[in-house]
XYZ file of C-alpha atoms in Angstrom:
583
model
C -13.348 14.323 -21.923
C -14.410 10.846 -20.884
C -14.964 8.403 -23.691
C -16.365 4.965 -24.291
C -14.832 2.994 -27.120
C -17.297 0.125 -27.306
C -18.627 1.181 -30.694
C -15.240 1.117 -32.395
C -13.057 -1.431 -30.622
C -9.603 -2.009 -31.992
C -8.713 -5.141 -33.993
C -6.836 -6.493 -30.956
C -10.109 -6.841 -29.027
C -10.894 -9.139 -27.223
C -7.315 -10.470 -26.918
C -5.246 -8.614 -24.321
C -1.524 -8.692 -24.957
C 1.091 -7.986 -22.305
C 2.344 -4.456 -21.676
C 3.990 -2.930 -24.715
C 3.461 -5.963 -26.946
C 0.048 -5.400 -28.546
C 0.446 -5.211 -32.351
C -2.535 -2.878 -32.528
C -3.774 -0.339 -30.040
C -7.016 -0.660 -28.152
C -9.691 1.758 -29.246
C -9.143 4.251 -26.422
C -5.365 4.141 -26.944
C -5.755 4.823 -30.652
C -8.191 7.655 -30.000
C -5.860 9.260 -27.439
C -2.846 8.751 -29.726
C -4.680 10.378 -32.652
C -5.603 13.324 -30.420
C -1.970 13.681 -29.345
C -0.761 13.615 -32.940
C -3.275 16.255 -34.005
C -2.299 18.613 -31.206
C 1.450 17.914 -31.038
C 1.452 19.344 -27.486
C 4.442 19.925 -25.295
C 2.423 18.749 -22.264
C -0.289 16.074 -22.313
C -2.141 14.517 -19.342
C -3.836 11.146 -19.893
C -6.030 9.800 -17.089
C -6.878 6.128 -17.599
C -8.201 3.623 -15.102
C -5.723 1.066 -13.712
C -5.430 -1.887 -16.063
C -6.494 0.021 -19.186
C -3.018 0.054 -20.747
C -1.389 3.427 -20.060
C 2.095 2.004 -20.618
C 1.308 0.701 -24.107
C -0.193 4.087 -25.005
C 2.856 5.991 -23.713
C 5.325 3.723 -25.485
C 3.431 4.144 -28.757
C 3.859 7.908 -28.449
C 7.523 7.476 -27.528
C 8.122 5.272 -30.578
C 6.435 7.786 -32.858
C 8.362 10.777 -31.511
C 11.693 8.925 -31.686
C 11.064 7.699 -35.232
C 10.232 11.241 -36.420
C 13.226 12.755 -34.644
C 11.030 14.988 -32.485
C 12.942 13.632 -29.488
C 16.234 11.781 -29.186
C 15.909 10.405 -25.649
C 13.297 9.215 -23.146
C 13.187 9.574 -19.366
C 10.544 7.640 -17.428
C 9.779 8.850 -13.885
C 8.035 6.360 -11.575
C 6.941 6.184 -7.921
C 8.906 3.001 -7.054
C 12.056 1.064 -7.890
C 10.040 -1.922 -9.076
C 8.136 0.140 -11.624
C 11.425 1.358 -13.121
C 12.242 -2.226 -14.082
C 8.698 -2.927 -15.238
C 8.838 0.069 -17.606
C 12.267 -0.989 -18.880
C 10.952 -4.493 -19.641
C 7.921 -3.109 -21.501
C 9.995 -0.566 -23.452
C 12.526 -3.224 -24.416
C 9.774 -5.316 -25.995
C 9.007 -2.491 -28.437
C 12.633 -1.664 -29.219
C 13.236 1.213 -26.809
C 16.197 0.318 -24.559
C 15.752 1.958 -21.137
C 18.255 1.757 -18.259
C 16.355 1.049 -14.999
C 19.547 0.891 -12.895
C 20.692 4.456 -13.589
C 22.062 6.131 -10.451
C 22.526 9.835 -9.815
C 26.175 9.159 -9.006
C 26.774 7.876 -12.581
C 25.938 11.147 -14.298
C 25.514 9.338 -17.635
C 24.372 5.959 -18.875
C 25.625 3.555 -21.541
C 25.254 4.470 -25.216
C 23.289 1.230 -25.538
C 20.308 3.004 -23.977
C 17.952 5.574 -25.463
C 16.842 6.640 -22.029
C 16.612 5.954 -18.305
C 13.956 5.150 -15.712
C 14.213 7.021 -12.412
C 12.018 7.618 -9.351
C 10.477 10.905 -8.208
C 12.615 10.700 -5.066
C 15.748 10.198 -7.168
C 14.965 13.301 -9.225
C 14.311 15.412 -6.119
C 17.721 14.494 -4.701
C 19.653 15.908 -7.688
C 17.382 17.928 -10.009
C 20.315 19.811 -11.565
C 21.771 16.538 -12.861
C 18.505 15.538 -14.517
C 18.048 19.029 -15.934
C 21.497 18.825 -17.545
C 20.653 15.425 -19.031
C 17.335 16.796 -20.326
C 19.024 19.817 -21.918
C 21.738 17.704 -23.545
C 19.289 15.961 -25.901
C 15.720 16.604 -26.961
C 13.932 14.461 -24.405
C 10.464 13.019 -23.868
C 9.631 12.800 -20.162
C 7.022 10.180 -19.231
C 5.591 10.764 -15.750
C 4.075 7.526 -14.451
C 1.374 8.291 -11.847
C 2.085 12.025 -12.045
C 0.115 12.742 -8.856
C 3.175 11.526 -6.926
C 4.990 14.672 -8.019
C 2.789 16.451 -5.491
C 3.695 14.138 -2.609
C 6.056 16.760 -1.142
C 7.089 20.281 -2.023
C 10.665 19.106 -2.570
C 9.473 16.502 -5.055
C 7.360 19.003 -6.975
C 10.115 21.608 -7.029
C 12.663 19.003 -8.109
C 10.475 17.764 -10.967
C 9.879 21.313 -12.195
C 13.555 22.207 -12.106
C 14.713 18.970 -13.742
C 12.224 18.761 -16.593
C 11.212 22.318 -17.411
C 13.489 22.270 -20.523
C 12.071 18.968 -21.857
C 10.979 18.897 -25.494
C 7.848 16.868 -24.620
C 6.203 15.814 -21.339
C 3.604 13.025 -21.164
C 1.852 12.679 -17.792
C -0.057 9.510 -16.907
C -2.245 8.635 -13.945
C -5.028 6.278 -12.992
C -5.869 8.145 -9.783
C -5.245 11.903 -10.143
C -7.032 12.979 -6.982
C -5.211 14.048 -3.828
C -6.267 15.582 -0.498
C -3.517 18.185 -0.376
C -3.494 21.449 -2.303
C 0.027 21.227 -3.716
C -0.197 21.862 -7.477
C 1.113 18.931 -9.511
C 3.902 20.061 -11.863
C 3.014 20.449 -15.558
C -0.696 19.809 -14.876
C -3.221 22.430 -16.006
C -5.839 23.669 -13.546
C -9.041 25.478 -14.504
C -11.723 27.136 -12.399
C -15.109 25.449 -12.214
C -18.429 27.248 -11.820
C -17.699 27.875 -8.138
C -14.266 29.374 -8.735
C -12.436 26.248 -7.526
C -9.431 25.123 -9.548
C -9.513 21.514 -10.733
C -7.009 19.475 -12.686
C -7.757 19.255 -16.409
C -6.871 16.140 -18.378
C -6.343 16.083 -22.122
C -7.820 12.600 -22.372
C -9.734 10.609 -19.751
C -10.805 6.976 -19.781
C -12.545 5.908 -16.577
C -13.371 2.531 -15.076
C -17.002 2.701 -16.227
C -16.235 3.133 -19.941
C -13.355 0.634 -19.701
C -15.678 -1.925 -18.143
C -18.276 -1.340 -20.869
C -15.560 -1.885 -23.485
C -14.332 -5.114 -21.904
C -10.896 -3.577 -21.315
C -11.041 -4.192 -17.545
C -12.664 -6.845 -15.407
C -15.751 -6.314 -13.291
C -15.115 -6.662 -9.551
C -17.404 -8.153 -6.908
C -16.715 -7.271 -3.283
C -17.441 -9.833 -0.582
C -17.827 -8.042 2.758
C -17.359 -9.787 6.099
C -18.622 -8.531 9.465
C -18.235 -10.275 12.823
C -18.005 -10.172 16.607
C -14.872 -8.594 18.116
C -13.702 -8.467 21.726
C -10.526 -6.838 23.052
C -8.853 -5.633 26.236
C -7.617 -2.038 26.554
C -4.467 -0.822 28.302
C -6.612 -0.017 31.346
C -7.701 -3.670 31.508
C -11.268 -3.042 30.329
C -12.843 -5.619 28.017
C -14.817 -4.179 25.125
C -16.979 -5.970 22.567
C -18.329 -4.653 19.271
C -19.855 -6.012 16.094
C -18.104 -5.054 12.874
C -20.726 -4.108 10.317
C -22.984 -2.241 12.771
C -22.934 1.491 13.604
C -19.901 2.230 15.819
C -18.047 5.275 17.068
C -14.813 6.159 15.281
C -12.685 4.681 18.089
C -14.806 1.531 18.338
C -14.660 1.039 14.587
C -10.893 1.498 14.479
C -10.325 -1.004 17.266
C -12.855 -3.544 15.958
C -11.232 -3.284 12.520
C -7.790 -3.822 14.030
C -9.069 -6.834 15.972
C -10.473 -8.303 12.759
C -7.096 -7.986 11.004
C -5.150 -9.350 13.999
C -3.535 -12.624 12.825
C -4.068 -14.069 16.307
C -7.862 -13.900 15.877
C -10.176 -16.168 13.895
C -11.665 -13.415 11.670
C -8.738 -13.183 9.280
C -8.275 -16.967 9.214
C -11.924 -17.460 8.290
C -11.793 -14.793 5.585
C -8.550 -16.204 4.134
C -10.171 -19.643 4.099
C -13.217 -18.258 2.262
C -10.976 -16.400 -0.210
C -9.033 -19.584 -0.917
C -12.284 -21.474 -1.557
C -13.230 -18.710 -3.979
C -9.816 -18.990 -5.670
C -10.292 -22.745 -6.103
C -13.620 -22.104 -7.834
C -12.095 -19.464 -10.121
C -9.218 -21.777 -11.059
C -11.693 -24.292 -12.502
C -12.155 -21.841 -15.394
C -8.921 -19.851 -15.074
C -6.226 -22.408 -14.122
C -3.464 -19.878 -13.414
C -5.610 -17.474 -11.357
C -3.763 -16.079 -8.362
C -4.691 -14.390 -5.104
C -3.235 -11.363 -3.327
C -3.462 -10.409 0.347
C -2.712 -6.727 0.981
C -1.350 -6.468 4.524
C -0.632 -3.445 6.703
C 2.869 -4.331 7.935
C 5.667 -6.885 7.773
C 4.752 -8.855 10.868
C 1.131 -9.435 9.877
C 2.135 -10.218 6.283
C 4.339 -13.083 7.504
C 1.586 -14.279 9.856
C -0.991 -14.256 7.021
C 1.415 -16.306 4.907
C 1.614 -18.893 7.707
C -2.198 -19.051 7.802
C -2.309 -19.612 4.033
C 0.202 -22.429 4.270
C -1.984 -24.110 6.913
C -5.093 -23.617 4.735
C -3.649 -24.635 1.363
C -0.643 -26.816 2.189
C 1.392 -24.505 -0.074
C 3.726 -21.654 0.754
C 2.730 -18.108 -0.171
C 5.106 -15.599 -1.768
C 5.742 -12.755 0.676
C 6.836 -9.361 -0.691
C 7.836 -6.733 1.843
C 8.591 -3.054 1.363
C 12.250 -2.234 0.805
C 12.970 -5.907 0.075
C 15.843 -5.937 -2.479
C 14.380 -9.135 -3.942
C 10.860 -7.692 -4.242
C 10.901 -7.125 -8.026
C 12.313 -10.593 -8.642
C 9.677 -12.212 -6.419
C 6.827 -10.341 -8.110
C 8.103 -11.284 -11.567
C 8.459 -14.950 -10.574
C 4.982 -15.030 -9.046
C 3.477 -13.380 -12.119
C 4.971 -16.062 -14.387
C 4.084 -18.989 -12.102
C 0.860 -20.768 -11.197
C 1.346 -20.324 -7.443
C -1.823 -19.580 -5.505
C -1.070 -16.702 -3.133
C 1.018 -13.541 -2.851
C 1.114 -11.541 0.405
C 2.432 -7.985 0.151
C 2.689 -4.773 2.122
C 3.777 -1.984 -0.197
C 4.821 -3.343 -3.555
C 1.358 -3.769 -5.043
C -0.308 -0.487 -4.136
C -0.156 0.755 -7.732
C 1.301 0.061 -11.137
C 2.486 -3.491 -10.488
C 1.380 -5.723 -13.325
C 0.267 -9.257 -12.385
C -2.588 -9.938 -14.844
C -3.486 -13.335 -13.369
C -4.564 -11.870 -10.012
C -8.274 -12.654 -9.660
C -8.947 -12.885 -5.908
C -7.909 -10.317 -3.316
C -8.101 -9.846 0.438
C -8.040 -6.209 1.559
C -6.425 -6.823 4.963
C -5.105 -3.331 5.647
C -6.348 -0.467 7.790
C -5.691 2.147 5.089
C -9.007 3.402 3.730
C -8.282 6.408 1.503
C -9.924 6.504 -1.938
C -6.463 6.834 -3.489
C -5.020 3.718 -1.850
C -8.256 1.746 -2.325
C -8.359 2.560 -6.042
C -4.713 1.618 -6.442
C -5.176 -1.650 -4.551
C -8.305 -2.726 -6.425
C -6.541 -1.741 -9.645
C -4.298 -4.784 -9.197
C -7.266 -7.056 -9.979
C -9.006 -5.355 -12.906
C -6.585 -6.070 -15.760
C -8.556 -8.108 -18.308
C -6.949 -10.887 -20.326
C -9.972 -12.480 -21.966
C -13.741 -12.142 -21.990
C -15.571 -13.468 -18.965
C -12.908 -13.014 -16.298
C -13.992 -11.079 -13.222
C -12.331 -10.394 -9.895
C -13.399 -11.071 -6.301
C -12.123 -8.851 -3.477
C -12.760 -9.725 0.189
C -12.867 -6.860 2.665
C -14.037 -5.930 6.171
C -17.581 -4.557 6.459
C -16.421 -1.013 7.235
C -18.490 2.008 6.084
C -15.583 3.770 4.323
C -14.670 0.663 2.355
C -18.309 -0.154 1.578
C -18.781 3.336 0.180
C -15.656 3.099 -1.978
C -16.614 -0.353 -3.243
C -20.082 0.890 -4.125
C -18.708 3.809 -6.131
C -16.040 2.098 -8.222
C -16.961 4.166 -11.270
C -16.612 7.569 -9.586
C -14.030 9.791 -11.266
C -12.260 12.527 -9.294
C -9.947 15.405 -10.146
C -7.223 17.040 -8.095
C -8.855 20.055 -6.476
C -7.004 23.191 -5.346
C -8.452 26.051 -3.250
C -10.158 23.574 -0.929
C -10.541 25.131 2.529
C -11.158 21.840 4.320
C -9.841 18.374 3.333
C -12.428 16.114 1.761
C -13.363 13.292 4.069
C -11.393 10.147 3.359
C -8.853 11.725 1.010
C -6.113 11.602 3.639
C -3.141 10.806 1.445
C -0.716 11.002 4.357
C -2.075 7.558 5.195
C -1.100 6.354 1.726
C 2.412 7.678 2.226
C 2.504 6.022 5.654
C 1.327 2.756 4.133
C 4.051 2.996 1.506
C 6.861 3.427 4.030
C 8.772 0.517 5.486
C 6.599 -1.143 8.130
C 8.337 -3.505 10.562
C 5.722 -3.533 13.325
C 1.921 -3.557 13.466
C 0.082 -0.254 13.517
C -1.692 0.916 16.646
C -5.041 2.634 16.171
C -3.984 5.648 18.221
C -1.056 5.229 20.612
C -3.377 5.896 23.514
C -5.565 2.928 22.571
C -3.337 -0.166 22.425
C -5.215 -3.351 23.177
C -5.084 -7.113 23.145
C -7.428 -9.009 20.855
C -9.427 -11.558 22.846
C -11.843 -12.747 20.170
C -12.471 -12.036 16.502
C -15.027 -14.125 14.618
C -16.147 -13.527 11.024
C -19.609 -13.641 9.506
C -20.417 -13.251 5.819
C -22.193 -9.906 5.410
C -23.031 -9.216 1.766
C -21.764 -8.866 -1.803
C -21.413 -5.502 -3.547
C -21.489 -5.258 -7.334
C -22.368 -2.503 -9.798
C -23.696 -0.220 -7.070
C -26.006 -2.914 -5.650
C -25.884 -5.231 -2.633
C -26.725 -8.925 -2.560
C -26.978 -11.651 0.052
C -27.620 -11.613 3.799
C -25.694 -12.383 6.973
C -24.469 -15.970 7.074
C -22.003 -18.087 9.020
C -18.675 -19.066 7.401
C -19.030 -22.420 5.690
C -22.819 -22.120 5.410
C -24.729 -22.874 2.183
C -25.698 -19.177 2.032
C -22.049 -18.127 1.954
C -21.213 -20.895 -0.511
C -23.846 -19.526 -2.915
C -21.525 -16.585 -3.536
C -18.129 -18.236 -3.072
C -19.154 -20.818 -5.661
C -19.946 -18.393 -8.479
C -18.406 -19.648 -11.752
C -15.010 -18.129 -12.498
C -15.928 -16.959 -16.002
C -18.981 -14.720 -16.392
C -19.883 -11.608 -18.383
C -20.906 -8.567 -16.286
C -24.602 -8.996 -17.054
C -24.341 -12.684 -16.142
C -22.709 -11.761 -12.814
C -25.568 -9.370 -12.090
C -28.230 -11.908 -13.056
C -26.674 -14.721 -11.035
C -26.202 -12.546 -7.935
C -29.856 -11.476 -8.135
C -30.945 -15.080 -8.543
C -28.917 -16.271 -5.552
C -30.323 -13.486 -3.415
C -33.880 -14.193 -4.529
C -33.506 -17.880 -3.651
C -32.122 -17.023 -0.216
C -34.957 -14.598 0.518
C -37.527 -17.181 -0.595
C -35.988 -19.800 1.689
C -35.919 -17.330 4.578
C -39.623 -16.546 4.133
C -40.435 -20.244 4.337
C -38.419 -20.725 7.516
C -40.346 -20.552 10.819
C -40.238 -17.087 12.403
C -38.656 -16.768 15.868
C -40.911 -15.810 18.770
C -39.573 -12.260 18.863
C -40.777 -10.536 15.706
C -39.190 -7.120 16.335
C -36.144 -6.686 14.116
C -32.861 -5.242 15.367
C -31.839 -1.983 13.634
C -29.143 -3.661 11.527
C -31.623 -6.356 10.401
C -34.183 -3.723 9.460
C -31.577 -1.816 7.448
C -30.433 -5.017 5.721
C -34.027 -5.803 4.717
C -34.528 -2.325 3.314
C -31.309 -2.595 1.316
C -32.428 -5.926 -0.118
C -35.824 -4.450 -1.038
C -34.166 -1.507 -2.763
C -31.765 -3.750 -4.670
C -34.675 -5.909 -5.821
C -36.484 -2.836 -7.138
C -33.303 -1.611 -8.827
C -32.987 -5.022 -10.489
C -36.557 -4.785 -11.758
C -35.923 -1.242 -13.038
C -32.799 -2.525 -14.789
C -34.870 -5.134 -16.635
C -37.427 -2.503 -17.613
C -35.047 0.261 -18.749
C -31.749 -1.476 -19.497
C -29.900 1.033 -17.293
C -26.977 -0.471 -15.313
C -27.596 -0.974 -11.592
C -24.881 1.526 -10.677
C -26.472 4.230 -12.851
C -29.885 3.640 -11.250
C -28.426 3.867 -7.759
C -26.610 7.086 -8.729
C -29.853 8.631 -10.081
C -31.692 7.703 -6.894
C -28.941 9.255 -4.828
C -29.070 12.459 -6.868
C -32.857 12.597 -6.552
C -33.014 11.883 -2.815
C -29.651 13.069 -1.524
C -27.587 11.282 1.089
C -24.522 9.031 0.935
C -23.875 5.788 -0.948
C -26.218 2.931 -0.053
C -23.612 1.260 2.174
C -23.601 4.361 4.407
C -27.258 5.405 4.088
C -29.636 5.325 7.031
C -32.837 3.279 7.056
C -34.813 6.467 6.445
C -32.658 7.389 3.443
C -32.957 3.890 1.948
C -36.746 3.981 2.446
C -36.868 7.330 0.661
C -35.097 5.779 -2.337
C -37.506 2.833 -2.276
C -40.435 5.256 -2.385
C -38.777 7.219 -5.201
C -38.195 4.221 -7.465
C -41.735 3.006 -6.810
C -42.938 6.467 -7.848
C -40.910 6.202 -11.046
C -42.517 2.842 -11.813
C -46.017 4.277 -11.260
C -45.353 7.295 -13.473
C -43.900 5.142 -16.256
C -46.851 2.740 -16.214
C -49.433 5.481 -16.772
């Protein structure tokens, strides 16, 4: 069941305490906790959007079960080493001592601890040890991001063997969907109307309801296109425009050229993101920025660019860096401007002050995208919203336009769903010392990469038009105030777009009146978004809901991937709605 808690927010609203420290639960946490207490289940799966407070909820259950003697010990299973320490810190704040340094070779931990924090990989290496520990005392197992238990058959088998005898098992995830068909241990699957088995959660709290409740921040996406030129291994020079229809190979290479630290595209986008961060810091003085890089070499190069732009060094966190947890903790507690990371921030990492992001990685799966954007949505006070910069790539545009979509893990799927290629997530989460190559047969040298501002995506709608970096049109969106309520963001974006369109109509038309296909499509998108805005004022429905209804009525993909004909069909449909309503 998905629930919205806006009508009965907890007494802690709107203040947002750190993990594990809130004196009172948020409304969704209390509702889920009450459900758990009524059922007293052995297994319970809670799906809650990143930033909603899954850790606080889990620790409340742990405290209750320990105090009643239902369990005597706690084991927390996490995807990464860093998250082990993060859980131990949070548990310690509510009086549950957890050992995050427990090693399989120890066999046992100090009597000072009530439990341990381990990784899925650690469990899979010695499941018999963890089974013996689980059998020795009545134990609550907390699975953080339980979908990782399906990453490999060995992991799933190890988790089943180790924790089958547990007294209680609490599974948590913010992104339960996967592309593979490996069942996730201790998760219930039920057949839908088509006979396909889907994961079943006991309690679900998605991004949409969390946003309505003020539990998470709204996110605006600032997309950048641009001209790319590169030389192939054969010596051929190829040019393409990011943000226009391209073949799969052209898109991959143009995208790689954009992210190449030797080109101007990434420098221009980092400069724009830093200008946005400066604006945000006028209202949120400690706001920080995060660049998500693909590999170690580019991460270091991006950090050098940021130093040249800001005059300040950026914190660089690399995968398998023994100092990674320390660096993240120091950055979280500081007022430093920028963090550049490869792996450590893909999910779970808690840095509430992050408000501006640059998605500078070639990984485009829904799972990784949701995890990455989840780093920016944790709300601390009313009015904060996040800004994420990204390349104008159809996959990313579609994901950004469907932030509120909720997915389950689906078994019995004959063909993998497009985009849910989780092997890319696993690849992104491995140690990366060298840049990726978009297909070994297609290495190339970037000759030119220049950015142009494309558009802003928010609440299912698109705003703005193509503009040069540093132009007044770009500045209209970079200069948005740092503190705005969601409806104020929507109103201000619509106003900025309206002013730009009015100015464009007044400008003298060029001699050639025929529009290029991408210009025609951009105009149709703007017309549709204007009509959606008008329908929002008439009905009060959120923009994203209106876009979703239009898509259901007309068919086709998200607006970022729709053809001109499909967008025109939606324009005609919403005009028809307006005519029918006015009669």
